[in-house]
Amino acid sequence: MDLTPFVDSLRREFAVAAEAAGEDAVALAERLASPLESAIRLTLLDALSTAADEITRDLAPGSVEVRLRRREAEFAVSPPTAPEPAPAEAPPPPPPEADDGAVSRINLRLPDQLKQRVEEAASREKLSINAWLVRAANTALGADTSRPAHRRSVYGEKYTGWVR
């Protein structure tokens, strides 16, 4: 996804707003537009990343990631995989706690070797690192991650949307 049209649109809107204040304001707006471009791009990327996090939460155990290549944002979608059957002798795990839809962000520091192993494991399962860590935490806490929690949706059990 090329962010340039969105940045250019904001630049034009900025110039139109400055025209109302006169020529000095237009000159100032032109001088400020270039330095603000990187801040605008970062803000747009942050919005795309937040949207991908929300989609991943609803799609779990599938995931959506935003990747930056050169100056373009790309989406990587990992669909949910079919769950592996649980062994017959294992007792069923306790039911997961109610999901109120709230998401919290934490910083996690890992030793380099462990981080590399987490990345490899997530890649093998075609999950984002975040989705893999959420699944690992749920498993460690005894939540059932073999199937996504049933969520009511306006669209039923279908996933709708687009990805380029």
mmCIF file of C-alpha atoms in Angstrom:
data_model
loop_
_atom_site.group_PDB
_atom_site.id
_atom_site.type_symbol
_atom_site.label_atom_id
_atom_site.label_comp_id
_atom_site.label_asym_id
_atom_site.label_seq_id
_atom_site.Cartn_x
_atom_site.Cartn_y
_atom_site.Cartn_z
ATOM 1 C CA MET A 1 0.000 0.000 0.000
ATOM 2 C CA ASP A 2 1.579 3.213 -1.150
ATOM 3 C CA LEU A 3 1.110 5.914 1.499
ATOM 4 C CA THR A 4 2.160 8.737 -0.843
ATOM 5 C CA PRO A 5 -1.385 9.593 -2.053
ATOM 6 C CA PHE A 6 -2.550 9.967 1.552
ATOM 7 C CA VAL A 7 0.437 12.112 2.500
ATOM 8 C CA ASP A 8 -0.062 14.256 -0.625
ATOM 9 C CA SER A 9 -3.752 14.666 0.201
ATOM 10 C CA LEU A 10 -2.899 15.942 3.695
ATOM 11 C CA ARG A 11 -0.293 18.290 2.203
ATOM 12 C CA ARG A 12 -2.930 19.737 -0.160
ATOM 13 C CA GLU A 13 -5.424 20.154 2.692
ATOM 14 C CA PHE A 14 -2.729 21.878 4.749
ATOM 15 C CA ALA A 15 -2.041 24.286 1.856
ATOM 16 C CA VAL A 16 -5.763 25.034 1.374
ATOM 17 C CA ALA A 17 -6.144 25.802 5.071
ATOM 18 C CA ALA A 18 -3.124 28.109 4.945
ATOM 19 C CA GLU A 19 -4.521 30.049 1.971
ATOM 20 C CA ALA A 20 -7.262 31.395 4.211
ATOM 21 C CA ALA A 21 -4.625 33.162 6.340
ATOM 22 C CA GLY A 22 -2.733 34.848 3.500
ATOM 23 C CA GLU A 23 0.547 34.566 1.603
ATOM 24 C CA ASP A 24 2.769 34.412 4.701
ATOM 25 C CA ALA A 25 0.810 31.442 6.005
ATOM 26 C CA VAL A 26 1.033 29.697 2.603
ATOM 27 C CA ALA A 27 4.827 30.150 2.589
ATOM 28 C CA LEU A 28 5.029 28.799 6.139
ATOM 29 C CA ALA A 29 2.812 25.833 5.245
ATOM 30 C CA GLU A 30 5.074 24.983 2.291
ATOM 31 C CA ARG A 31 8.153 25.093 4.546
ATOM 32 C CA LEU A 32 6.466 22.882 7.174
ATOM 33 C CA ALA A 33 4.979 20.337 4.766
ATOM 34 C CA SER A 34 8.237 18.518 3.968
ATOM 35 C CA PRO A 35 9.403 18.046 7.580
ATOM 36 C CA LEU A 36 5.902 16.866 8.549
ATOM 37 C CA GLU A 37 5.842 14.189 5.828
ATOM 38 C CA SER A 38 7.757 11.632 7.896
ATOM 39 C CA ALA A 39 5.538 12.268 10.938
ATOM 40 C CA ILE A 40 2.435 11.809 8.778
ATOM 41 C CA ARG A 41 3.801 8.539 7.357
ATOM 42 C CA LEU A 42 4.586 7.246 10.853
ATOM 43 C CA THR A 43 1.106 8.163 12.055
ATOM 44 C CA LEU A 44 -0.487 6.351 9.101
ATOM 45 C CA LEU A 45 1.694 3.288 9.736
ATOM 46 C CA ASP A 46 0.709 3.339 13.406
ATOM 47 C CA ALA A 47 -2.976 3.420 12.423
ATOM 48 C CA LEU A 48 -2.461 0.498 10.008
ATOM 49 C CA SER A 49 -0.578 -1.447 12.681
ATOM 50 C CA THR A 50 -3.338 -0.878 15.231
ATOM 51 C CA ALA A 51 -5.928 -2.014 12.683
ATOM 52 C CA ALA A 52 -3.883 -5.156 11.958
ATOM 53 C CA ASP A 53 -3.686 -5.890 15.714
ATOM 54 C CA GLU A 54 -7.476 -5.620 16.004
ATOM 55 C CA ILE A 55 -8.008 -7.882 12.996
ATOM 56 C CA THR A 56 -5.506 -10.400 14.402
ATOM 57 C CA ARG A 57 -7.366 -10.442 17.728
ATOM 58 C CA ASP A 58 -10.617 -11.303 15.948
ATOM 59 C CA LEU A 59 -8.962 -13.743 13.525
ATOM 60 C CA ALA A 60 -6.909 -15.650 16.144
ATOM 61 C CA PRO A 61 -5.256 -18.056 15.734
ATOM 62 C CA GLY A 62 -4.795 -16.469 12.282
ATOM 63 C CA SER A 63 -2.974 -13.186 12.035
ATOM 64 C CA VAL A 64 -2.437 -10.028 10.000
ATOM 65 C CA GLU A 65 0.856 -8.137 10.024
ATOM 66 C CA VAL A 66 1.866 -4.800 8.552
ATOM 67 C CA ARG A 67 5.302 -4.921 6.965
ATOM 68 C CA LEU A 68 7.222 -1.923 5.731
ATOM 69 C CA ARG A 69 9.199 -2.404 2.544
ATOM 70 C CA ARG A 70 10.964 0.691 1.274
ATOM 71 C CA ARG A 71 8.253 3.334 1.750
ATOM 72 C CA GLU A 72 5.263 1.032 1.250
ATOM 73 C CA ALA A 73 3.192 -0.815 3.813
ATOM 74 C CA GLU A 74 2.306 -4.420 2.992
ATOM 75 C CA PHE A 75 -0.119 -6.736 4.743
ATOM 76 C CA ALA A 76 0.827 -10.349 5.459
ATOM 77 C CA VAL A 77 -2.151 -12.552 6.287
ATOM 78 C CA SER A 78 -1.786 -15.933 7.984
ATOM 79 C CA PRO A 79 -5.165 -17.713 7.958
ATOM 80 C CA PRO A 80 -6.165 -19.893 10.896
ATOM 81 C CA THR A 81 -4.846 -23.425 10.580
ATOM 82 C CA ALA A 82 -6.839 -26.567 11.272
ATOM 83 C CA PRO A 83 -6.355 -27.557 14.917
ATOM 84 C CA GLU A 84 -4.478 -30.767 15.673
ATOM 85 C CA PRO A 85 -6.578 -33.385 17.465
ATOM 86 C CA ALA A 86 -5.846 -33.584 21.185
ATOM 87 C CA PRO A 87 -4.614 -36.909 22.583
ATOM 88 C CA ALA A 88 -7.464 -39.040 23.975
ATOM 89 C CA GLU A 89 -5.904 -39.469 27.440
ATOM 90 C CA ALA A 90 -5.288 -35.760 28.054
ATOM 91 C CA PRO A 91 -7.921 -34.090 30.240
ATOM 92 C CA PRO A 92 -9.699 -31.181 28.578
ATOM 93 C CA PRO A 93 -8.171 -27.804 29.420
ATOM 94 C CA PRO A 94 -10.179 -25.356 31.500
ATOM 95 C CA PRO A 95 -12.390 -22.969 29.535
ATOM 96 C CA PRO A 96 -10.766 -19.660 28.577
ATOM 97 C CA GLU A 97 -11.618 -16.593 30.585
ATOM 98 C CA ALA A 98 -14.173 -14.267 29.078
ATOM 99 C CA ASP A 99 -12.691 -12.070 26.376
ATOM 100 C CA ASP A 100 -13.900 -8.536 26.843
ATOM 101 C CA GLY A 101 -12.153 -7.441 23.643
ATOM 102 C CA ALA A 102 -9.680 -5.167 25.434
ATOM 103 C CA VAL A 103 -6.090 -5.384 24.248
ATOM 104 C CA SER A 104 -3.062 -4.309 26.248
ATOM 105 C CA ARG A 105 0.389 -3.593 24.950
ATOM 106 C CA ILE A 106 3.522 -4.681 26.823
ATOM 107 C CA ASN A 107 7.245 -4.503 26.158
ATOM 108 C CA LEU A 108 8.941 -7.878 26.365
ATOM 109 C CA ARG A 109 12.689 -8.288 26.533
ATOM 110 C CA LEU A 110 13.999 -11.687 25.452
ATOM 111 C CA PRO A 111 17.533 -13.057 25.229
ATOM 112 C CA ASP A 112 18.643 -13.072 21.571
ATOM 113 C CA GLN A 113 18.675 -16.887 21.356
ATOM 114 C CA LEU A 114 15.154 -17.170 22.753
ATOM 115 C CA LYS A 115 13.900 -14.414 20.450
ATOM 116 C CA GLN A 116 15.345 -16.261 17.469
ATOM 117 C CA ARG A 117 13.647 -19.508 18.556
ATOM 118 C CA VAL A 118 10.313 -17.671 19.003
ATOM 119 C CA GLU A 119 10.639 -16.152 15.530
ATOM 120 C CA GLU A 120 11.415 -19.568 14.014
ATOM 121 C CA ALA A 121 8.481 -21.224 15.810
ATOM 122 C CA ALA A 122 6.089 -18.472 14.721
ATOM 123 C CA SER A 123 7.357 -18.739 11.148
ATOM 124 C CA ARG A 124 6.884 -22.534 11.126
ATOM 125 C CA GLU A 125 3.261 -22.077 12.218
ATOM 126 C CA LYS A 126 2.796 -19.154 9.810
ATOM 127 C CA LEU A 127 1.845 -16.814 12.648
ATOM 128 C CA SER A 128 3.019 -13.382 13.620
ATOM 129 C CA ILE A 129 5.310 -13.309 16.620
ATOM 130 C CA ASN A 130 2.587 -11.514 18.576
ATOM 131 C CA ALA A 131 -0.050 -14.149 17.718
ATOM 132 C CA TRP A 132 2.393 -16.953 18.563
ATOM 133 C CA LEU A 133 3.253 -15.388 21.944
ATOM 134 C CA VAL A 134 -0.453 -14.896 22.755
ATOM 135 C CA ARG A 135 -1.088 -18.563 21.923
ATOM 136 C CA ALA A 136 1.918 -19.655 24.047
ATOM 137 C CA ALA A 137 0.729 -17.573 27.002
ATOM 138 C CA ASN A 138 -2.791 -19.019 26.728
ATOM 139 C CA THR A 139 -1.375 -22.547 26.564
ATOM 140 C CA ALA A 140 0.874 -21.941 29.581
ATOM 141 C CA LEU A 141 -2.094 -20.603 31.540
ATOM 142 C CA GLY A 142 -4.280 -23.563 30.590
ATOM 143 C CA ALA A 143 -6.573 -21.832 28.087
ATOM 144 C CA ASP A 144 -7.777 -23.861 25.117
ATOM 145 C CA THR A 145 -6.102 -22.426 22.022
ATOM 146 C CA SER A 146 -6.955 -25.303 19.701
ATOM 147 C CA ARG A 147 -10.063 -23.429 18.622
ATOM 148 C CA PRO A 148 -10.844 -19.730 18.588
ATOM 149 C CA ALA A 149 -13.310 -18.429 21.150
ATOM 150 C CA HIS A 150 -16.804 -18.088 19.699
ATOM 151 C CA ARG A 151 -17.460 -14.440 18.967
ATOM 152 C CA ARG A 152 -20.724 -13.072 17.796
ATOM 153 C CA SER A 153 -20.379 -11.140 14.595
ATOM 154 C CA VAL A 154 -22.685 -9.107 12.448
ATOM 155 C CA TYR A 155 -21.606 -11.370 9.586
ATOM 156 C CA GLY A 156 -21.892 -14.715 11.388
ATOM 157 C CA GLU A 157 -18.845 -16.961 11.048
ATOM 158 C CA LYS A 158 -17.560 -15.368 7.825
ATOM 159 C CA TYR A 159 -14.488 -13.174 7.590
ATOM 160 C CA THR A 160 -14.924 -10.211 5.306
ATOM 161 C CA GLY A 161 -12.598 -7.529 4.050
ATOM 162 C CA TRP A 162 -9.725 -7.090 1.636
ATOM 163 C CA VAL A 163 -5.991 -7.255 1.648
ATOM 164 C CA ARG A 164 -3.680 -6.167 -1.104
#
